[in-house]
XYZ file of C-alpha atoms in Angstrom:
768
model
C 50.584 89.826 155.058
C 47.966 90.296 152.333
C 47.666 87.588 149.691
C 44.858 89.331 147.810
C 45.560 89.349 144.072
C 44.459 92.953 143.570
C 45.782 92.867 140.006
C 42.557 91.000 139.187
C 40.559 94.156 139.904
C 40.173 95.969 136.579
C 38.809 99.293 135.306
C 38.390 101.316 132.108
C 39.740 99.366 129.070
C 40.486 96.224 131.077
C 36.964 96.335 132.479
C 35.527 96.473 128.954
C 37.636 93.463 127.955
C 36.322 91.583 130.993
C 32.763 92.423 129.921
C 33.398 90.771 126.562
C 34.509 87.557 128.270
C 31.692 87.582 130.822
C 29.066 87.795 128.057
C 30.181 84.494 126.526
C 28.118 81.395 127.303
C 30.839 79.014 126.075
C 34.471 78.475 126.957
C 36.716 77.981 123.915
C 40.245 76.618 123.539
C 42.740 76.012 120.764
C 44.218 72.547 121.282
C 46.382 69.978 119.578
C 44.308 67.565 117.445
C 45.897 64.661 119.260
C 44.329 65.863 122.507
C 40.786 66.089 121.059
C 39.530 62.681 122.331
C 40.476 63.550 125.899
C 38.659 66.878 125.668
C 35.568 65.221 124.178
C 35.497 62.819 127.131
C 35.395 65.871 129.415
C 32.376 67.359 127.623
C 34.110 69.600 125.093
C 32.957 69.744 121.473
C 34.916 70.440 118.323
C 33.900 73.930 117.142
C 36.437 75.061 114.558
C 39.232 73.836 112.308
C 42.399 75.808 111.520
C 44.491 76.017 108.379
C 47.189 74.227 110.324
C 45.703 70.705 110.664
C 47.667 70.126 113.867
C 45.239 72.337 115.795
C 41.522 72.487 116.404
C 39.177 74.672 118.473
C 36.895 73.151 121.111
C 34.088 74.701 123.142
C 31.998 73.808 126.184
C 28.997 75.566 127.679
C 29.770 77.218 130.973
C 28.194 75.721 134.055
C 25.011 77.252 135.426
C 27.033 78.457 138.416
C 29.488 80.346 136.196
C 26.697 81.725 133.992
C 24.900 83.058 137.071
C 28.081 84.642 138.434
C 28.575 86.331 135.071
C 24.971 87.548 135.065
C 25.432 89.165 138.483
C 28.776 90.605 137.412
C 27.238 92.092 134.251
C 24.388 93.549 136.299
C 26.785 95.559 138.466
C 28.865 96.536 135.452
C 25.729 97.835 133.690
C 24.940 99.916 136.782
C 28.169 101.830 136.360
C 30.481 100.355 139.014
C 33.901 101.458 137.839
C 36.197 98.765 139.304
C 35.400 95.033 139.292
C 37.115 91.655 139.510
C 38.125 90.471 136.054
C 37.298 86.788 136.463
C 36.595 83.957 138.918
C 40.237 83.677 139.972
C 40.035 86.583 142.406
C 40.986 85.779 146.010
C 40.991 87.992 149.079
C 42.934 87.592 152.294
C 41.222 87.836 155.662
C 42.243 87.481 159.295
C 40.652 84.590 161.145
C 41.780 83.743 164.680
C 45.266 85.156 164.016
C 45.559 83.180 160.778
C 45.724 84.718 157.311
C 43.335 82.794 155.047
C 41.991 83.404 151.537
C 38.463 83.461 150.125
C 37.492 83.178 146.460
C 35.199 86.085 145.532
C 32.505 85.603 142.903
C 31.736 89.271 142.289
C 33.303 92.443 143.681
C 32.086 95.867 142.479
C 33.510 99.219 143.571
C 32.560 102.839 142.889
C 33.604 106.129 144.484
C 31.479 105.526 147.586
C 30.759 101.813 147.943
C 32.143 98.286 147.857
C 29.812 95.394 147.005
C 30.807 91.736 147.418
C 28.488 89.008 146.137
C 28.462 85.296 146.952
C 26.593 83.353 144.224
C 24.858 79.953 144.238
C 23.016 78.474 141.249
C 21.194 75.250 140.398
C 20.224 73.868 136.985
C 16.571 73.469 138.010
C 14.333 74.999 140.668
C 14.908 73.264 143.982
C 14.686 73.761 147.722
C 17.919 74.072 149.643
C 19.342 74.910 153.026
C 22.492 77.054 153.142
C 22.774 77.084 156.923
C 26.378 75.895 157.087
C 27.547 77.927 154.080
C 26.045 81.130 155.487
C 27.565 80.508 158.903
C 30.998 79.921 157.387
C 30.857 82.947 155.101
C 29.480 85.265 157.792
C 32.484 84.489 159.990
C 34.732 85.840 157.227
C 32.843 89.082 156.530
C 34.666 91.207 159.081
C 38.075 90.181 157.772
C 37.053 90.620 154.128
C 35.654 94.083 154.867
C 38.887 95.185 156.534
C 40.916 93.909 153.591
C 38.699 95.699 151.060
C 38.839 98.994 152.951
C 42.645 98.911 152.987
C 42.575 98.994 149.190
C 39.488 101.206 148.788
C 39.227 103.400 151.918
C 36.403 105.708 152.977
C 33.709 103.596 151.374
C 30.606 101.818 152.597
C 30.512 98.059 152.081
C 27.750 95.521 151.675
C 27.720 91.738 151.216
C 25.041 90.054 149.079
C 23.977 86.397 148.977
C 22.553 85.732 145.487
C 20.832 82.536 144.343
C 19.365 81.195 141.104
C 16.745 78.421 140.995
C 16.674 78.037 144.781
C 13.855 78.280 147.318
C 15.668 78.784 150.597
C 14.433 78.255 154.138
C 13.337 81.036 156.452
C 16.072 80.185 158.929
C 18.574 80.987 156.173
C 16.959 84.382 155.634
C 17.210 85.057 159.349
C 20.857 83.978 159.325
C 21.615 86.344 156.430
C 19.844 89.180 158.227
C 21.819 88.477 161.385
C 25.049 88.544 159.385
C 24.079 91.892 157.829
C 23.882 90.373 154.355
C 21.271 91.148 151.711
C 19.526 88.292 149.907
C 19.002 88.432 146.131
C 16.753 85.737 144.688
C 15.812 85.456 141.005
C 13.107 88.083 141.407
C 15.524 90.644 142.860
C 18.055 89.968 140.108
C 15.323 90.283 137.478
C 14.062 93.520 139.024
C 17.458 95.216 139.089
C 18.352 93.871 135.638
C 15.203 95.439 134.196
C 15.891 98.639 136.110
C 19.427 98.867 134.744
C 18.114 98.387 131.202
C 15.708 101.259 131.719
C 17.870 103.645 133.743
C 21.427 102.768 132.802
C 24.025 103.833 135.357
C 21.431 105.773 137.384
C 19.914 102.473 138.454
C 22.938 102.217 140.757
C 21.372 104.850 143.013
C 18.257 102.719 143.347
C 20.379 99.730 144.331
C 22.466 101.755 146.767
C 19.306 103.314 148.183
C 18.157 99.815 149.018
C 21.480 98.543 150.349
C 22.403 101.669 152.332
C 19.005 103.146 153.170
C 19.349 106.327 155.266
C 23.150 106.197 155.250
C 25.004 109.402 154.385
C 26.045 110.347 150.852
C 29.395 112.060 151.253
C 30.550 115.138 149.344
C 27.024 116.278 148.513
C 25.921 119.896 148.927
C 22.410 119.606 150.316
C 21.464 123.285 150.635
C 18.681 124.485 148.313
C 16.835 127.838 148.037
C 13.171 127.056 148.779
C 9.731 128.400 149.686
C 7.927 126.926 152.671
C 4.135 126.770 152.433
C 0.997 125.061 153.710
C -1.370 122.892 151.702
C -4.090 120.454 152.781
C -2.934 120.706 156.368
C 0.622 119.732 155.435
C 3.829 121.743 155.309
C 5.547 121.556 151.954
C 8.600 123.069 150.269
C 8.795 124.259 146.696
C 12.228 124.483 145.089
C 14.308 123.786 142.001
C 17.087 121.213 142.165
C 19.646 119.716 139.827
C 18.321 116.303 138.640
C 21.694 114.778 139.507
C 21.148 115.512 143.218
C 17.567 114.294 143.280
C 18.586 111.116 141.469
C 20.965 110.342 144.327
C 18.530 110.803 147.196
C 15.359 109.937 145.257
C 13.852 106.507 145.055
C 11.154 104.956 142.926
C 9.918 101.544 143.983
C 7.687 99.485 141.767
C 5.569 96.667 143.109
C 7.794 93.686 142.571
C 8.807 90.545 144.406
C 12.174 92.099 145.195
C 10.944 94.938 147.332
C 7.644 94.119 148.996
C 8.540 95.606 152.355
C 10.210 98.825 151.218
C 7.541 101.248 150.035
C 3.948 101.817 149.044
C 2.714 99.815 146.086
C 1.382 102.536 143.859
C 4.302 103.289 141.552
C 4.157 102.301 137.927
C 7.228 100.735 136.369
C 9.351 103.149 134.378
C 8.652 102.431 130.715
C 11.782 102.197 128.590
C 10.168 103.603 125.454
C 8.703 106.563 127.327
C 11.995 107.190 129.120
C 13.854 107.288 125.805
C 11.427 109.789 124.332
C 11.656 111.973 127.450
C 15.454 111.847 127.403
C 15.573 112.746 123.699
C 13.193 115.637 124.359
C 15.429 116.921 127.160
C 18.665 116.528 125.169
C 17.105 118.548 122.356
C 16.535 121.426 124.765
C 13.017 120.524 125.915
C 11.782 120.925 129.462
C 8.820 120.121 131.711
C 7.445 123.048 133.737
C 5.218 120.939 136.017
C 6.588 119.906 139.386
C 7.864 116.540 140.517
C 6.045 115.478 143.707
C 8.115 113.853 146.455
C 7.886 112.962 150.114
C 11.060 113.398 152.160
C 11.437 110.909 154.976
C 13.071 112.356 158.087
C 11.839 109.808 160.590
C 9.803 112.530 162.290
C 12.794 114.813 162.822
C 11.730 117.368 160.226
C 13.924 119.394 157.907
C 16.283 122.238 158.683
C 14.987 125.408 157.045
C 17.035 128.584 157.441
C 14.406 131.279 157.039
C 15.462 134.388 155.139
C 15.282 137.797 156.788
C 13.409 138.988 153.696
C 9.652 138.687 154.201
C 6.546 139.633 152.225
C 3.841 141.246 154.306
C 0.577 139.289 154.371
C 2.094 136.113 152.885
C 2.062 132.851 154.848
C 4.834 131.486 152.630
C 8.417 131.784 153.817
C 11.671 132.121 151.922
C 14.853 130.390 153.007
C 17.487 127.720 152.558
C 16.297 124.110 152.853
C 18.707 121.400 153.967
C 17.580 118.153 152.321
C 18.889 114.926 153.872
C 22.028 113.788 152.067
C 21.171 110.160 152.614
C 20.240 107.374 150.247
C 16.550 106.586 149.791
C 15.019 109.532 151.575
C 13.069 111.283 148.800
C 10.256 109.090 147.499
C 9.044 110.050 144.039
C 5.254 110.136 144.228
C 4.728 111.550 140.747
C 7.042 112.577 137.904
C 9.369 109.587 137.743
C 9.756 109.737 133.950
C 10.490 113.466 134.064
C 13.229 112.873 136.636
C 14.753 109.737 135.135
C 14.703 111.307 131.697
C 17.772 113.179 132.974
C 19.670 109.955 133.709
C 22.796 109.891 131.515
C 21.733 113.255 130.059
C 24.237 116.070 129.519
C 21.800 118.355 131.364
C 21.653 116.270 134.578
C 23.894 118.733 136.442
C 23.266 121.948 134.509
C 19.452 122.026 134.467
C 17.083 122.247 137.403
C 13.649 120.690 137.832
C 10.761 122.112 139.893
C 9.854 120.062 142.964
C 7.074 120.085 145.532
C 8.311 118.244 148.606
C 6.156 117.067 151.489
C 7.779 115.937 154.716
C 7.087 112.568 156.342
C 3.861 112.179 154.366
C 1.913 109.191 155.726
C 1.889 106.073 153.606
C -1.849 106.269 152.965
C -1.608 109.962 152.118
C 1.082 109.238 149.534
C -1.211 106.715 147.879
C -4.205 109.044 147.946
C -2.122 111.846 146.469
C -0.891 109.565 143.697
C -4.439 108.403 142.955
C -5.750 111.990 142.900
C -3.011 113.111 140.517
C -3.642 110.189 138.173
C -7.447 110.148 138.429
C -7.907 111.388 134.873
C -4.782 109.759 133.456
C -3.928 106.153 132.610
C -6.033 103.754 134.672
C -4.325 102.059 137.579
C -4.033 98.322 136.716
C -6.139 95.770 138.599
C -3.052 94.103 140.048
C -1.997 97.407 141.593
C -5.457 97.933 143.027
C -5.148 94.670 144.957
C -1.848 95.729 146.504
C -3.210 99.224 147.129
C -5.936 97.640 149.233
C -3.295 96.026 151.424
C -1.953 99.504 152.170
C -5.076 101.639 152.281
C -7.542 99.351 154.085
C -5.272 97.768 156.690
C -6.567 100.005 159.491
C -10.027 100.694 158.028
C -12.926 101.234 160.438
C -14.917 98.758 158.333
C -13.828 95.306 159.567
C -14.693 93.640 156.256
C -12.402 96.106 154.518
C -9.651 95.180 156.964
C -10.098 91.526 156.004
C -9.957 92.552 152.369
C -6.599 94.181 153.083
C -5.478 91.020 154.868
C -6.386 88.805 151.897
C -4.636 91.219 149.538
C -1.517 91.151 151.700
C -1.413 87.342 151.782
C -1.940 87.113 148.012
C 0.899 89.599 147.631
C 3.170 87.628 149.961
C 2.513 84.384 148.085
C 3.926 86.010 144.986
C 6.776 87.870 146.668
C 8.197 86.016 149.656
C 11.475 84.297 148.721
C 10.357 81.166 150.595
C 7.040 80.944 148.722
C 6.729 78.253 146.046
C 4.754 80.800 143.992
C 7.638 83.282 143.995
C 8.176 84.539 140.414
C 4.925 82.907 139.279
C 2.524 85.720 140.203
C 1.896 88.917 138.272
C 2.683 91.633 140.816
C 2.184 95.285 139.950
C 3.126 95.642 136.298
C 5.283 92.550 135.850
C 4.870 91.081 132.370
C 2.798 88.001 131.638
C 4.885 84.943 130.688
C 4.022 81.214 130.406
C 5.736 80.665 133.758
C 4.318 83.787 135.393
C 0.595 83.670 134.614
C -1.121 83.734 138.027
C -2.674 87.093 138.840
C -2.611 88.515 142.331
C -6.321 89.322 142.021
C -7.073 85.629 141.319
C -5.326 84.612 144.550
C -7.161 87.303 146.485
C -10.505 86.212 144.970
C -9.881 82.587 145.953
C -9.067 83.596 149.539
C -12.263 85.645 149.641
C -14.349 82.515 148.980
C -12.692 80.664 151.857
C -13.467 80.517 155.582
C -10.016 81.440 156.850
C -11.012 84.899 158.105
C -13.950 86.547 159.864
C -16.844 88.173 158.036
C -18.988 91.003 159.408
C -22.241 92.734 158.598
C -22.584 96.462 157.888
C -22.680 97.147 161.623
C -19.290 95.429 162.107
C -21.049 92.540 163.873
C -19.434 89.130 163.446
C -21.386 86.911 161.033
C -18.915 84.031 160.662
C -15.710 83.187 162.489
C -12.599 82.493 160.453
C -10.511 79.412 161.153
C -7.282 81.476 161.262
C -8.635 84.843 162.419
C -7.161 86.276 165.629
C -9.129 89.558 165.413
C -5.997 91.434 164.358
C -4.752 91.646 160.778
C -1.052 91.288 161.494
C -1.486 88.479 164.015
C -3.836 86.645 161.632
C -1.372 87.117 158.792
C 1.509 85.804 160.902
C -0.593 82.770 161.810
C -2.047 81.954 158.388
C 0.747 82.713 155.931
C 3.202 80.009 157.128
C 0.340 77.504 156.942
C -0.730 78.258 153.366
C 2.897 78.420 152.271
C 3.581 74.974 153.752
C 0.501 73.526 152.022
C 1.619 74.889 148.660
C 5.178 73.669 149.230
C 3.797 70.179 149.859
C 1.857 70.261 146.583
C 4.864 71.622 144.744
C 7.157 68.910 146.100
C 4.728 66.175 145.090
C 3.721 67.660 141.708
C 7.016 69.245 140.691
C 6.738 68.611 136.950
C 3.220 70.021 136.763
C 4.139 72.906 139.090
C 6.932 74.066 136.811
C 4.776 74.059 133.662
C 2.826 77.216 134.398
C 0.682 77.757 131.312
C 3.099 75.849 129.096
C 2.478 72.316 127.803
C -1.172 72.420 128.831
C -0.196 73.133 132.456
C -3.039 72.757 134.952
C -1.670 73.730 138.356
C 0.201 77.031 138.497
C -2.473 78.912 136.578
C -5.333 81.027 137.943
C -7.921 78.250 137.940
C -5.467 75.700 139.301
C -4.483 77.872 142.254
C -8.111 78.870 142.849
C -9.003 75.204 143.215
C -6.010 74.402 145.418
C -6.617 77.260 147.864
C -10.321 76.489 148.162
C -9.828 72.766 148.671
C -7.276 73.496 151.417
C -10.003 75.588 153.026
C -12.445 72.651 152.694
C -9.994 70.355 154.468
C -9.360 72.828 157.281
C -13.087 73.530 157.735
C -13.887 69.815 157.998
C -11.092 69.096 160.480
C -12.012 72.109 162.626
C -15.672 71.071 162.693
C -14.618 67.581 163.804
C -12.350 69.088 166.507
C -9.383 67.312 164.961
C -7.285 70.483 164.621
C -7.288 73.971 166.138
C -5.373 76.390 163.864
C -5.538 79.219 166.401
C -3.629 77.295 169.050
C -1.769 74.509 167.220
C 1.574 74.795 165.481
C 1.578 74.236 161.733
C 3.761 71.158 162.102
C 1.335 69.606 164.589
C -1.585 69.984 162.182
C 0.156 69.201 158.956
C 0.171 65.425 159.245
C -3.615 65.429 158.961
C -3.665 68.128 156.301
C -1.197 66.257 154.093
C -3.237 63.040 154.485
C -6.060 64.753 152.594
C -3.814 66.611 150.154
C -2.042 63.439 149.010
C -4.918 62.176 146.787
C -5.050 65.604 145.160
C -1.375 65.421 144.184
C -1.896 61.918 142.776
C -4.874 63.132 140.745
C -2.932 66.090 139.349
C 0.052 63.918 138.448
C -2.157 61.453 136.538
C -4.312 63.863 134.538
C -4.581 62.678 130.940
C -5.123 64.884 127.904
C -8.898 64.365 127.838
C -9.265 65.271 131.505
C -7.192 68.390 130.931
C -9.419 69.404 128.031
C -12.544 68.802 130.113
C -11.268 70.978 132.948
C -10.075 73.794 130.706
C -13.155 73.788 128.478
C -15.229 75.874 130.904
C -14.304 79.535 131.180
C -14.971 82.388 133.604
C -16.227 81.692 137.107
C -17.520 78.324 135.967
C -13.943 77.318 135.144
C -12.777 78.184 138.664
C -15.585 76.099 140.153
C -14.875 73.233 137.750
C -11.258 72.952 138.935
C -12.269 73.283 142.590
C -14.974 70.619 142.355
C -12.656 68.289 140.439
C -10.031 68.661 143.177
C -12.681 68.017 145.836
C -13.827 64.878 144.039
C -10.262 63.584 143.718
C -9.875 63.786 147.505
C -13.380 62.484 148.261
C -12.853 59.419 146.054
C -9.826 58.440 148.143
C -10.968 59.764 151.540
C -14.668 58.835 152.020
C -14.970 60.979 155.173
C -14.258 64.082 153.102
C -17.709 65.246 152.025
C -17.703 68.946 151.075
C -21.103 70.560 150.895
C -22.582 70.565 147.397
C -19.986 68.269 145.822
C -22.321 65.378 144.943
C -25.040 67.736 143.759
C -22.569 69.574 141.520
C -21.522 66.478 139.635
C -25.111 65.258 139.338
C -26.748 68.474 138.210
C -24.240 71.169 137.218
C -21.509 69.410 135.301
C -23.674 68.454 132.295
C -21.840 70.938 130.149
C -22.028 68.900 126.930
C -25.357 67.100 127.370
C -27.627 69.324 125.311
C -25.223 69.910 122.429
C -24.466 66.161 122.308
C -28.187 65.327 122.280
C -28.802 67.706 119.371
C -25.875 66.358 117.359
C -26.967 62.743 117.938
C -30.433 63.557 116.608
C -29.004 65.153 113.490
C -26.573 62.272 112.950
C -29.345 59.684 113.286
C -31.647 61.515 110.868
C -28.854 61.814 108.300
C -27.828 58.167 108.714
C -31.443 56.994 108.332
C -31.828 59.038 105.142
C -28.603 57.640 103.647
C -29.558 54.017 104.372
C -33.232 54.309 103.384
C -32.625 56.135 100.088
C -29.892 53.730 98.952
C -31.972 50.636 99.761
C -35.123 52.111 98.240
C -33.357 53.049 94.991
C -32.043 49.489 94.640
C -34.892 47.303 95.949
C -37.871 49.505 95.139
C -41.045 49.400 97.240
C -39.973 46.114 98.882
C -36.801 47.655 100.283
C -37.783 47.130 103.935
C -38.222 43.385 103.467
C -35.300 42.842 101.093
C -32.875 45.252 102.756
C -33.450 44.527 106.459
C -32.576 41.352 108.370
C -35.780 39.397 109.151
C -35.546 39.780 112.937
C -35.111 43.549 112.705
C -37.972 43.906 110.204
C -40.247 41.697 112.334
C -39.497 43.613 115.513
C -40.007 47.002 113.859
C -43.239 45.878 112.146
C -44.594 44.585 115.473
C -43.930 47.984 117.111
C -45.507 49.744 114.128
C -48.582 47.516 114.270
C -48.967 48.146 117.972
C -48.783 51.882 117.327
C -51.396 51.589 114.541
C -53.720 49.636 116.830
C -53.425 52.313 119.574
C -54.158 55.070 117.065
C -57.289 53.335 115.770
C -58.533 52.663 119.285
C -58.067 56.351 120.096
C -59.689 57.459 116.815
C -56.436 58.785 115.324
C -56.570 56.731 112.102
C -55.289 59.642 109.979
C -51.773 59.585 111.501
C -49.419 57.589 109.297
C -47.192 54.907 110.804
C -43.894 54.045 109.069
C -42.129 50.786 109.972
C -38.740 52.507 109.361
C -39.435 54.898 112.214
C -39.382 51.962 114.636
C -35.911 50.763 113.715
C -33.581 51.922 116.564
C -30.148 53.437 115.922
C -28.363 50.302 117.165
C -30.098 48.200 114.454
C -28.760 50.414 111.657
C -25.407 48.603 111.885
C -26.732 45.062 111.140
C -28.820 46.561 108.305
C -25.739 48.178 106.770
C -23.894 44.856 107.018
C -26.860 42.706 105.888
C -26.289 40.536 102.776
C -24.624 42.521 99.996
C -25.663 45.883 101.455
C -22.125 46.602 102.647
C -20.300 45.928 99.412
C -23.046 47.318 97.216
C -23.859 50.573 98.973
C -22.092 51.429 102.203
C -18.445 50.257 102.138
C -17.306 53.438 100.459
C -19.818 55.683 102.175
C -20.091 54.882 105.884
C -16.484 54.378 106.930
C -14.937 57.280 108.815
C -11.845 58.587 106.995
C -9.603 57.959 110.010
C -10.812 54.331 110.244
C -10.331 53.228 106.643
C -7.271 51.144 107.521
C -8.219 49.841 110.973
C -8.147 46.105 111.651
C -11.335 44.123 112.187
C -13.004 44.567 108.814
C -16.507 45.906 108.289
C -17.600 45.091 111.825
C -14.926 47.360 113.321
C -15.510 50.065 110.719
C -19.192 50.358 111.677
C -18.687 50.137 115.435
C -19.203 53.910 115.623
C -22.936 53.372 115.099
C -23.196 51.228 118.245
C -21.093 53.674 120.243
C -23.411 56.527 119.271
C -26.403 54.395 120.269
C -24.830 53.713 123.678
C -24.254 57.442 124.277
C -27.835 58.185 123.238
C -29.130 55.634 125.743
C -26.994 57.018 128.561
C -28.379 60.483 127.871
C -31.841 59.178 128.715
C -30.732 59.115 132.353
C -31.130 62.471 134.097
C -28.032 61.943 136.214
C -25.696 61.326 133.271
C -23.116 63.925 132.301
C -21.436 63.611 128.930
C -17.636 63.594 129.382
C -15.499 65.580 127.025
C -14.146 62.503 125.220
C -17.680 61.403 124.272
C -18.628 64.932 123.275
C -15.524 65.215 121.081
C -16.278 61.818 119.528
C -19.863 62.741 118.671
C -18.736 66.114 117.343
C -16.176 64.521 115.010
C -18.769 62.132 113.584
C -21.292 64.956 113.233
C -18.821 67.054 111.238
C -18.064 64.080 108.980
C -21.505 62.639 108.323
C -23.289 65.963 107.899
C -20.928 66.646 105.018
C -21.847 63.461 103.156
C -23.970 63.795 100.036
C -27.066 61.611 99.729
C -27.146 60.139 96.206
């Protein structure tokens, strides 16, 4: 006997009321004032008072789990599903080993042809999780739930979805879902379909159904179309006019996105909402587009049925007839003309107008891309991120072996941003995804980092091997299957041990999940692998990842500690260098962090880099110090000279400083006379070093008379320690100047910033 509370399934007005409730982020209640303390203890807050003082309104934010369920529910409602469960209190009966049990259903969506049931799981923050037991339990109930649903809504297809928010799930869970016939929706998939529904409205449902029920029959669809068969470029094609409504059902436009990496070529541009609106308005006002929509119909090699007409035209190779297009979801891929087609979505002309179409049959993947590129050659440039993913498609089987490796690197970069198990999922700009603080890593940056590594073979122009890759098995797919789990595990380790930094992205001065951060991480992983392979300590081509990873993590651990302990000055120093130099700066800093803790880790060029190439601020610091010293000398000399007159050196300087400077000046004079250079003037003041300016400033009444108001930095007026502390900056500048005399010294950013601040201050002082 069924215990399903079908009255919870709502439509039309009741469905609209349910939408209003699902949109709310807070639960609200009207309660007796006397009960308020108990509600407050349970997390409720007073939100409203009533005229009747006996009552008060309270509210509480819904849990993340409930908010996520509502988000999924609203997604399906926005796609035009006509019958849905009203709230969370919907239970379905199912048979299980001769028992009648019940299952709470998070989301159930029904239309004329399909039934969708969604199981939702959400966490407050991003975390890893295993759902092995939950999936096993739920999968055992699917058969019974399907039977129960079909009793109420017969003659429909059904699909079960496992949706998660803020979870990175294990691969074994993905395999378990696949085995159970369930579809997995992570945050990227939900985001993709949410954006699609905003752009396409109810027609986005066909895109979803095309994914869920690919190649399954669409019932009650007349698939016969008058057409012309012709030949072009060695391919058979059909030219016809079709109602947009029909093409919308069988057509499919996939955009490069984390949600769909294995479904279609990567060339499509995302449908732009503003452009779609303008196209739709144009159509609704009676406008039309005479140019053809280009599609490729997938028949799996079976071809199309074409009933040739008895009417023929002598001398023409074209044929007239009736074309039978497949009445199956996701069989007509829109190569060009997506805005023209989707402009008819929700238009009054979707069933009464026709659009011209040129349809190829079973067009090869690479040919579809080439055709798209040819059509758009003189139109809007294809974005760089799409070019990277195009390479993964177009160069995979190239005769040039270096191009094949380029395709392999592109594919891995793509997978790092798209695979649901990847820690970089939702953090990489794929296709035309929008830049956000949390999604700021470009796919081309990942590909460029991989290119600088030794993971894969390199060849000369004759396809002769020039260097052997540590993970290269001479076949792209085999190499990908070997390398990807390894790099994913390495990044998961870093994520687990640097979680706070990992989640920053480009926010809060984030340093890790940005282009330069990932460039450095990938390259330093390569350094570790290269060293261990050279020492015969690991063999990636024959060892399991788990067997190698103990050693790998031993060298990655110091890197995670370094990243976790970066202070603000170190962050500024790393981010100060831009372009390729910035990538190298991060990489070398990561190398050094490991080398400092693991002395056997000695990457080539590391020591030389820090000795010779990292002197970014040396020259500018040296120039500023010279200008500061000249200005300081002028200030001190002119004030003392104005007060003491010609005897200012004797009366203004401490005896020991004067004596030392005069001795150096006399020695210089002697050398000049001996070398017949008597005309060159020697000034005792020139032989007073920068460090001795401080005791001169503080000598006798010099401080109170001349310099107390003049030579104190504005930010140090109130510091403790009196005049000695307030003039310490002079000695610090002298120390930096002395360190710069050493060729090996590199000015750190904190010293550079310090000198710069003093330079800006003192160069603005007026000399009286």
